[in-house]
XYZ file of C-alpha atoms in Angstrom:
489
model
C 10.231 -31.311 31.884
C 12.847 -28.819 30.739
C 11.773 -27.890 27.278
C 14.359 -28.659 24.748
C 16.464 -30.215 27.110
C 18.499 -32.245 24.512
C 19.065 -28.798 22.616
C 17.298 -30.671 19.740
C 13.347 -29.873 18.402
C 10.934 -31.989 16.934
C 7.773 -31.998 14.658
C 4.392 -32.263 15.973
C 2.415 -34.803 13.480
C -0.386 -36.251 14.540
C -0.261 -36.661 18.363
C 3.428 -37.126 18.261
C 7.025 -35.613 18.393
C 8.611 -36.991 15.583
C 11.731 -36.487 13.732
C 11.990 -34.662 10.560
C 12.806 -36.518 7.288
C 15.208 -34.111 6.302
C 17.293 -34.412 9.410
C 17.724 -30.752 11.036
C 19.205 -27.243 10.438
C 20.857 -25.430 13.446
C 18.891 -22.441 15.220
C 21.358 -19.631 16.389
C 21.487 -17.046 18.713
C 21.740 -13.474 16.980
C 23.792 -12.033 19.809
C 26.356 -14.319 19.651
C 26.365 -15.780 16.430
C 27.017 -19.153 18.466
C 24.619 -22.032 17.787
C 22.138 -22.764 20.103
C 21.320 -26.104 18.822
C 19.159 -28.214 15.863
C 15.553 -28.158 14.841
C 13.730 -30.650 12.907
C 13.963 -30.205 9.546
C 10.566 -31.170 7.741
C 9.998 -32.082 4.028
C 7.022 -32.649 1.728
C 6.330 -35.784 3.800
C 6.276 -34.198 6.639
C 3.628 -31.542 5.703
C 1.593 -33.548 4.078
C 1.554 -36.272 6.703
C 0.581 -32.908 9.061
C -2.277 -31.938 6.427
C -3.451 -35.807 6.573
C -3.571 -35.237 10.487
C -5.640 -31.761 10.741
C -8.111 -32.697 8.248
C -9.091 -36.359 9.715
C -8.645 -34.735 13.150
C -11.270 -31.596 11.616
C -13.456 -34.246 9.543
C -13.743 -37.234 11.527
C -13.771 -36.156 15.289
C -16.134 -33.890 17.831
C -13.291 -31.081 18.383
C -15.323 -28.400 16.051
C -18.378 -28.421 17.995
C -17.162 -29.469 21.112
C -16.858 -25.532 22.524
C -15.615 -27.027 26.053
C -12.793 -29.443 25.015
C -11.411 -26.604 23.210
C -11.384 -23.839 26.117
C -10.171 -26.708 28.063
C -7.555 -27.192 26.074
C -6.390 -23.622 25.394
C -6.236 -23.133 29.257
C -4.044 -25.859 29.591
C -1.678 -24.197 27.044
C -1.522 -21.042 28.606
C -1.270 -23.123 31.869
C 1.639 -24.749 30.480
C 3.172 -21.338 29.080
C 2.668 -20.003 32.192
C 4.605 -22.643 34.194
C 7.377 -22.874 31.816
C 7.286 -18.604 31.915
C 11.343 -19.017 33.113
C 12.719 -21.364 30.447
C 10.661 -19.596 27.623
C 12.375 -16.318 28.609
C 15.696 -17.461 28.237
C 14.643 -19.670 24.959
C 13.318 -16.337 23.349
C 15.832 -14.078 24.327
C 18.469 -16.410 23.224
C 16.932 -17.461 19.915
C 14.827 -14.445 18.748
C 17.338 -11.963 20.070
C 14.607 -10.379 22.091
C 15.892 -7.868 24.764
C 14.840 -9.563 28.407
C 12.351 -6.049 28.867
C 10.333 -7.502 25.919
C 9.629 -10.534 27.124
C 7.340 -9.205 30.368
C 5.069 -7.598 27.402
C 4.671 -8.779 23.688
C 7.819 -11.708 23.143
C 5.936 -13.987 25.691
C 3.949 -12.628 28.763
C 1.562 -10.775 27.102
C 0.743 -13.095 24.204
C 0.453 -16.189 26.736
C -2.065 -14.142 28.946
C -4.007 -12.989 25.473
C -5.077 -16.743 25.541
C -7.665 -15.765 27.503
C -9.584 -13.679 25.268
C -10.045 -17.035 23.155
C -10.651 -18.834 25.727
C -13.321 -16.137 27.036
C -14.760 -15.378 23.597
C -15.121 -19.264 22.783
C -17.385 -20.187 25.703
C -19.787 -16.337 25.391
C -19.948 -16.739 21.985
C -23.379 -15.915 20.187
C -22.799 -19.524 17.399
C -26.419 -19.482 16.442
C -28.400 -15.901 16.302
C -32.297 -16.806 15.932
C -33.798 -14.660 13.201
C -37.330 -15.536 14.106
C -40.332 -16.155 10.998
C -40.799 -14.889 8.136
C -42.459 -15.784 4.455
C -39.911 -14.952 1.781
C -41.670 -15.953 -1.307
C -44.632 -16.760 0.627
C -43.254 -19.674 2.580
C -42.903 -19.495 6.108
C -39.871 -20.089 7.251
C -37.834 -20.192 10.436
C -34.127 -18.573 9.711
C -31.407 -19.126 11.416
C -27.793 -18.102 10.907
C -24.872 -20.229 12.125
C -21.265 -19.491 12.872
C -19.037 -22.119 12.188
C -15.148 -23.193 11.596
C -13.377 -22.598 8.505
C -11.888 -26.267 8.675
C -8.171 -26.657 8.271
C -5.877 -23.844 8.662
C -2.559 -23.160 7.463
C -0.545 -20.667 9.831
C 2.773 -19.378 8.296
C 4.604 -17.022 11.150
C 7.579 -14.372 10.873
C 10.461 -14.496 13.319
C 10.296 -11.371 14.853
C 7.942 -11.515 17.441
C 7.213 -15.532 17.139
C 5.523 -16.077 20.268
C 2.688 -12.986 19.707
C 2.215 -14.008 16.169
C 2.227 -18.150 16.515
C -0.335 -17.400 19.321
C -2.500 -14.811 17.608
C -2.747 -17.325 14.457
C -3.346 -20.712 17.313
C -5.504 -19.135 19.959
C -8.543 -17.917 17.840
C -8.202 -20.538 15.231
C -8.426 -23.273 17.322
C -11.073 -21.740 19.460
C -13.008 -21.483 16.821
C -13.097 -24.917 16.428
C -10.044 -25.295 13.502
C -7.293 -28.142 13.553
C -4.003 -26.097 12.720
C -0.938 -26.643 11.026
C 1.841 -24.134 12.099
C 4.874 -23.566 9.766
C 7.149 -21.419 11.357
C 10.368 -18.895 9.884
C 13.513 -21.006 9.861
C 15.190 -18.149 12.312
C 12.880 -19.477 15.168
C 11.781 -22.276 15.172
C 12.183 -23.496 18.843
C 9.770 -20.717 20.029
C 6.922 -22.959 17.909
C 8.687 -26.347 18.502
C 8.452 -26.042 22.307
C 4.295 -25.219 22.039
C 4.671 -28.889 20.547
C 6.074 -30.333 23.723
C 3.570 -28.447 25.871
C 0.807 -29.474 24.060
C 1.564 -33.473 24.238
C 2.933 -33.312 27.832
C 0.355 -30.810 29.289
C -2.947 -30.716 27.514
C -5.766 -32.734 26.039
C -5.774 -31.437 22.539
C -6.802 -34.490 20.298
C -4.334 -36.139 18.017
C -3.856 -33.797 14.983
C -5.854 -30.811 16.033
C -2.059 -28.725 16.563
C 0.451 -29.808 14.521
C 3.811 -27.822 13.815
C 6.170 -28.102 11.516
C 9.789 -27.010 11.318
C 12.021 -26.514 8.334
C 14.352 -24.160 6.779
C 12.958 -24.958 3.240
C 10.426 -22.030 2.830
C 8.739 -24.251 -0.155
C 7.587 -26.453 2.601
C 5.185 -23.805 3.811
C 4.275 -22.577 0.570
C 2.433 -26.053 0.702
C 0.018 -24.883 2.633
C -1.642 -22.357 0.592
C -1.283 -24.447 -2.219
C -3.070 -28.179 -1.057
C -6.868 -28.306 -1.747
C -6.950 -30.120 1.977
C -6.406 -26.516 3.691
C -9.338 -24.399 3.835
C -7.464 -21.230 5.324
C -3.984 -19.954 5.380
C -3.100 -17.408 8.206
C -0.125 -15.181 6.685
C 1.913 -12.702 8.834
C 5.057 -11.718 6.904
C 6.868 -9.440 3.896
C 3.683 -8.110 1.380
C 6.174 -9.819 -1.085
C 5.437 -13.153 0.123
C 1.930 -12.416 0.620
C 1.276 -12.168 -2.500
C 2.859 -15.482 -3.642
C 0.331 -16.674 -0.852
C -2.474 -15.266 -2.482
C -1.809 -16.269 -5.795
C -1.177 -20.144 -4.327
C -4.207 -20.268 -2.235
C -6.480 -18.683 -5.619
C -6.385 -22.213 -7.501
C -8.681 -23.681 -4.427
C -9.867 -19.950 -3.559
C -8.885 -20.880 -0.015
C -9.649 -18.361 2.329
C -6.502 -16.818 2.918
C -5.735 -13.684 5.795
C -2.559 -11.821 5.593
C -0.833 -9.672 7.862
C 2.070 -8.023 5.946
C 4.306 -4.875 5.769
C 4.430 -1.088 6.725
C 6.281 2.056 6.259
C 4.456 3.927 9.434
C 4.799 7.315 9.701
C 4.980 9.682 12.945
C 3.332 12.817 12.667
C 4.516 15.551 15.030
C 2.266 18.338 14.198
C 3.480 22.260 15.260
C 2.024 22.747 18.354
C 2.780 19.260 20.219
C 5.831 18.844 22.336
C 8.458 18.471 19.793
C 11.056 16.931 21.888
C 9.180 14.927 23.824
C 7.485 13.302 20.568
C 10.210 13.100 18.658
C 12.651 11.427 21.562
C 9.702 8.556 21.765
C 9.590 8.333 18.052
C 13.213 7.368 18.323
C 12.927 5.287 21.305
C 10.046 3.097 19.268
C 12.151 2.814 16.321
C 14.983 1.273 18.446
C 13.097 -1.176 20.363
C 13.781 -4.970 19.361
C 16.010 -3.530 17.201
C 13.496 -1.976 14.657
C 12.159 -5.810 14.063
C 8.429 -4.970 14.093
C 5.709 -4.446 10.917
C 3.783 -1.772 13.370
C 6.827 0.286 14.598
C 6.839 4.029 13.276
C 9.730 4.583 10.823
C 8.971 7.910 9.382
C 9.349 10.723 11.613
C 7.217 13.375 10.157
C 8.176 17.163 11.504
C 7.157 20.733 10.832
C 9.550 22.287 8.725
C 10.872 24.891 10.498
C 11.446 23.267 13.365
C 13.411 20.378 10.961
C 16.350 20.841 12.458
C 15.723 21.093 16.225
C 13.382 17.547 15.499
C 16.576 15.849 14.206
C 18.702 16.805 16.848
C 15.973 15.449 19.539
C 15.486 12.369 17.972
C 19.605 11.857 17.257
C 19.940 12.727 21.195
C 17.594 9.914 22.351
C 18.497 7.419 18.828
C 22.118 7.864 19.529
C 22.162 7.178 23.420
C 20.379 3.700 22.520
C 23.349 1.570 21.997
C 22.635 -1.840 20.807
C 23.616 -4.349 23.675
C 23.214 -7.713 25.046
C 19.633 -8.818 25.062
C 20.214 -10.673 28.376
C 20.178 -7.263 29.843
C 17.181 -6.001 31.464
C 18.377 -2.419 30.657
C 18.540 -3.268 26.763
C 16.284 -1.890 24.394
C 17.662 -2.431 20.809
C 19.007 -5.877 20.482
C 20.857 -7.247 17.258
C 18.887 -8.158 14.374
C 17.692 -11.637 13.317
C 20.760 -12.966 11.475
C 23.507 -11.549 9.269
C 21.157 -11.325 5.845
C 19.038 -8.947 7.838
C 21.917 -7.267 8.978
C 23.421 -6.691 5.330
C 19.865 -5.700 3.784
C 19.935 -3.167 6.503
C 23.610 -2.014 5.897
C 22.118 -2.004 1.902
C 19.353 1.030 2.813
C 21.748 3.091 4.791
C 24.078 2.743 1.579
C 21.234 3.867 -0.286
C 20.251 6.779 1.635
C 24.001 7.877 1.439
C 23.464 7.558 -2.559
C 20.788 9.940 -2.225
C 22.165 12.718 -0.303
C 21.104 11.901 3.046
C 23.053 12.022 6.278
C 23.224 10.373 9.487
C 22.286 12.350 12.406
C 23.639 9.738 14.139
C 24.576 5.972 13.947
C 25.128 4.882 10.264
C 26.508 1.170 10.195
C 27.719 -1.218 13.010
C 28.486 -0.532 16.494
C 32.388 -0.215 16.474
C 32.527 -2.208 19.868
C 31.124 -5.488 18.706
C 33.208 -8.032 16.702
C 30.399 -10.425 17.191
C 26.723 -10.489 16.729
C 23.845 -9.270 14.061
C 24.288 -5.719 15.499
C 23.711 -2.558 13.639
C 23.560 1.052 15.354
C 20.380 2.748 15.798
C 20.537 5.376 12.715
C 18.735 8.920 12.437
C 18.917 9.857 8.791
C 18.067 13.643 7.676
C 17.823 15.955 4.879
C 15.643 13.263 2.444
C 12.324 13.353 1.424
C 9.271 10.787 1.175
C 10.256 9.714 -2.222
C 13.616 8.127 -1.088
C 14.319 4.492 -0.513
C 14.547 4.811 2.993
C 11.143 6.113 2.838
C 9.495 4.163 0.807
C 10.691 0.495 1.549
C 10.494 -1.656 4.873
C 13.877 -1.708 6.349
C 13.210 -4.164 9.432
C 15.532 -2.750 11.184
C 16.561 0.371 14.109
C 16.445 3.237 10.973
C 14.673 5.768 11.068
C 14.124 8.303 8.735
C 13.291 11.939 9.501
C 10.696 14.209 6.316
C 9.869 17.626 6.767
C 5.954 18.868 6.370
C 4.335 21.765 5.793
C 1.143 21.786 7.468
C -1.669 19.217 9.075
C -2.714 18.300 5.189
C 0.664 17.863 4.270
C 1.504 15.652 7.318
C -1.685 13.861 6.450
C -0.648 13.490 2.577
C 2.833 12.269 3.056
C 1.824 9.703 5.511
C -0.877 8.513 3.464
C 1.799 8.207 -0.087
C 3.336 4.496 0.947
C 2.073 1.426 -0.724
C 1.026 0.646 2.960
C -1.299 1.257 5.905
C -0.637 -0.208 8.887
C -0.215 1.655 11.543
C 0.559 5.625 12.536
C 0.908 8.028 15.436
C -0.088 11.244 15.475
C 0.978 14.377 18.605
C -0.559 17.290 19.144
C -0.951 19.711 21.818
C -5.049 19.630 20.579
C -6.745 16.130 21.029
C -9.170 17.246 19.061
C -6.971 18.626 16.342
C -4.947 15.260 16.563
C -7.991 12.876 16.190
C -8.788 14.967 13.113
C -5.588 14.239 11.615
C -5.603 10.555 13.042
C -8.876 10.237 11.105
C -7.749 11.073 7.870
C -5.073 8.297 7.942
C -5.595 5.355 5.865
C -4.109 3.086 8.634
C -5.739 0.032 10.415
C -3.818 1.654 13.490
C -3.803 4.454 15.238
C -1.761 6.178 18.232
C -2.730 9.594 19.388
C -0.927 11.163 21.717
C 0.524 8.617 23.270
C -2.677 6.286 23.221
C -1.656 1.818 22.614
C -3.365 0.060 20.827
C -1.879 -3.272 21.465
C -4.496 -5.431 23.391
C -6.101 -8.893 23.266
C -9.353 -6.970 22.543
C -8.236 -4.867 19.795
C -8.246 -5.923 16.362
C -4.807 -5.385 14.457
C -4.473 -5.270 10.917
C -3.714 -2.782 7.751
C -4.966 -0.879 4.811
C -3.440 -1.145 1.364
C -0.810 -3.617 0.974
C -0.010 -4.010 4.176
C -3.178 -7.128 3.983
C -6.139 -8.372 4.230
C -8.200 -9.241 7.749
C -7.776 -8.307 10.918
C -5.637 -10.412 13.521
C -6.925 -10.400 17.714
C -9.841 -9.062 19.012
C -13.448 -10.386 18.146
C -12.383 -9.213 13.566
C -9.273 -11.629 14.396
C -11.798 -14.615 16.151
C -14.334 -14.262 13.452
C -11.801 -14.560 10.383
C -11.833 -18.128 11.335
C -15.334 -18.734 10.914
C -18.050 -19.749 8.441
C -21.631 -18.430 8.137
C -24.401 -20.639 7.707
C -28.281 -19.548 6.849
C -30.290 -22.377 7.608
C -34.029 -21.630 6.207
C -36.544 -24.548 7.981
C -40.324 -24.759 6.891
C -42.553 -23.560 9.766
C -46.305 -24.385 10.260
């Protein structure tokens, strides 16, 4: 089978690759501006027919307590993935922009292999912990508690890293014994629409337990949080958005998880390496282009060595032209489409406004006519209350605040609306853990330490959400617990 072989996607619904009834939008690739070719476009219909499907297939079928149909199943998927590793490389790179490197880690390799942890974690699971007797009240009583799924869960996925995220959301929700109904970003949906294919061609999931639906009218997926038939909405995206998710899902207080934004900040405290930290704070700010919630975009420097930290991270920033994501030697790609591109342009405009300056890069690359490319940008000379520092830019900017001390790192890190992530260098482990403690982060990199694993739950303080996403936090926010008291003799 060569997925999307007539360059055209389809809704799953049901069991079945169906059409959309609102026809289909175009899907284009963000290095060329060329289109790539259609995806289904769903409507109302569509997502409620998908709704109909995951609760009958939830309600009226074996697939929540049948643990070994469902690690079946999720091995065939990454079986599938696996198989099809060639053609989902060149669908990712083409559609999400992705720079070829990326794909051997987080745009599709690693997230296909993470499968396993679900798969693993589904069949060791504790679902029943015996408490033993007791006599509350005076009645003796056998107690049990019970973990159980949630029901019916809405997933609603960004663009930027679509294969991680669909998978994080699918792999422990399903698991866990949940039908799911995926509702991708308009920018990609092929990277969902082909898990459609793979699942009816390769796999024994029941009718309706994965269903996926494409559109480029975002009110379709606000459906999700909204109908009483969903018991859980998954939520990775803009803390803007989140919020209209948690204010839909209240009127059936749904359960609802939410990965969202972040303003991360790099600490570089005086006695690390100042070079070396600062040239890989500038080499993580480039990568994909800047496109990721986690990435460090606040390089935060001792203040008398300002200067000498801008000029390191402007040598390594500057020498990271964007390029051709076919590339295996690319590490900033373009970004998503040309409203990214222009919200982007719109910060560096602002950070002009407010007396900053560009160590280096500024705008777009002067040697491409085509594609969502902007250059990798270094700005100096503002503080933590500009725009720049304050706001999610989403894209290869990043923006470079003098401290005066360990507390001072600590404070100005900590004064963002979010807490997502945060790195932290010091010649002293010790000293840095201190400092790494104090952060009100979900996320933490010390000294060069990743986080990133299957194993390792992800997730943020503040208003960057609610729940944790992977490890056994991420399984576990798609369960239930049940006491069940019986009468003993």
């Amino acid at each position: 089978m060569a997925l999307l072989g007539d360059r055209e996607s389809r809704l799953l619904v049901d069991g079945k690759l169906v059409a959309g009834a609102g026809g289909t939008f175009a899907t284009l690739n963000p290095a060329t501006e060329e289109t790539l070719g259609v995806a289904a476009d769903a409507t109302a219909d569509d997502m409620d027919a998908a709704i109909g499907a995951a609760r009958r297939a939830f309600d009226d079928t074996g697939w929540s307590t049948d643990t070994e149909l469902r690690v079946r199943c999720i091995r065939q998927l990454q079986q599938a993935m696996r198989d099809h590793a060639d053609e989902l490389r060149e669908l990712t790179i083409a559609e999400v922009g992705a720079p070829r490197m990326l794909t051997a880690a987080a745009q599709l390799e690693g997230p296909v292999e993470d499968l396993s942890f679900c798969a693993d974690t589904a069949e060791s699971y504790a679902w029943t912990t015996d408490l033993g007797i007791a006599a509350p009240m005076g009645i003796k009583t056998h107690r049990t508690v019970a973990r159980e799924a949630v029901g019916v869960v809405g997933a609603i996925t960004p663009w930027n890293f679509p294969h991680q995220i669909n998978l994080a959301k699918l792999g422990p929700a399903l698991a866990a014994g949940n039908t799911v109904v995926l509702k991708p970003a308009p920018d990609t949906p092929w990277a969902a629409a082909v898990l459609g294919e793979l699942v009816v061609e390769h796999t024994d999931f029941p009718p309706g337990v994965v269903n996926i639906v494409t559109s480029d009218d975002h009110a379709v997926g606000a459906l999700l949080s909204k109908d009483p038939r969903v018991d859980m909405v998954s939520f990775t995206g803009s803390t803007t958005t989140g919020r209209a998710v948690m204010s839909d899902g209240a009127a059936t207080l749904k359960k609802v998880f939410l990965e969202l934004g972040g303003k991360s900040a790099f600490l570089v405290l005086d006695d690390a390496d100042l070079a070396g930290a600062c040239s890989m704070a500038a080499f993580t700010a480039s990568m994909h282009a800047g496109q990721g919630c986690a990435i460090t975009t606040r390089l935060v420097v001792p203040r008398e060595r300002y200067d000498e930290a801008v000029e390191a991270a402007a040598a390594t920033m500057g020498g990271l032209a964007p390029g051709d994501p076919t590339k295996s030697s690319t590490i900033c790609g373009p970004v998503i489409s040309a409203r990214q591109r222009d919200r982007i342009e719109g910060f560096l405009r602002s950070a002009a406004d407010e007396g900053g300056r560009f160590a280096c890069g500024g705008g777009r690359p002067a040697d491409r006519d085509t594609g969502f490319f902007i250059e990798p940008t270094v700005i100096a000379g503002l503080d933590n209350g500009a725009t720049v520092a304050r706001e999610e830019i989403f894209g290869p900017v990043l923006t470079v605040i003098a401290h005066d001390g360990d507390a001072d790192a600590v404070r100005i890190a900590n004064d963002s609306p979010y807490g997502l992530s945060g790195t932290v260098f010091s010649g002293d482990d010790e000293r840095a853990a201190a400092v790494a403690a104090r952060l009100r982060v979900g996320t933490v990199n010390v000294n060069g330490g990743v986080w990133y694993s299957a194993d390792m739950p992800f997730g943020g303080y503040k208003q960057s959400g609610i729940g944790r996403e992977m490890g056994l936090a991420g399984f576990e926010e798609y369960l239930e617990i049940k006491a069940i008291a019986t009468a003993a003799q």
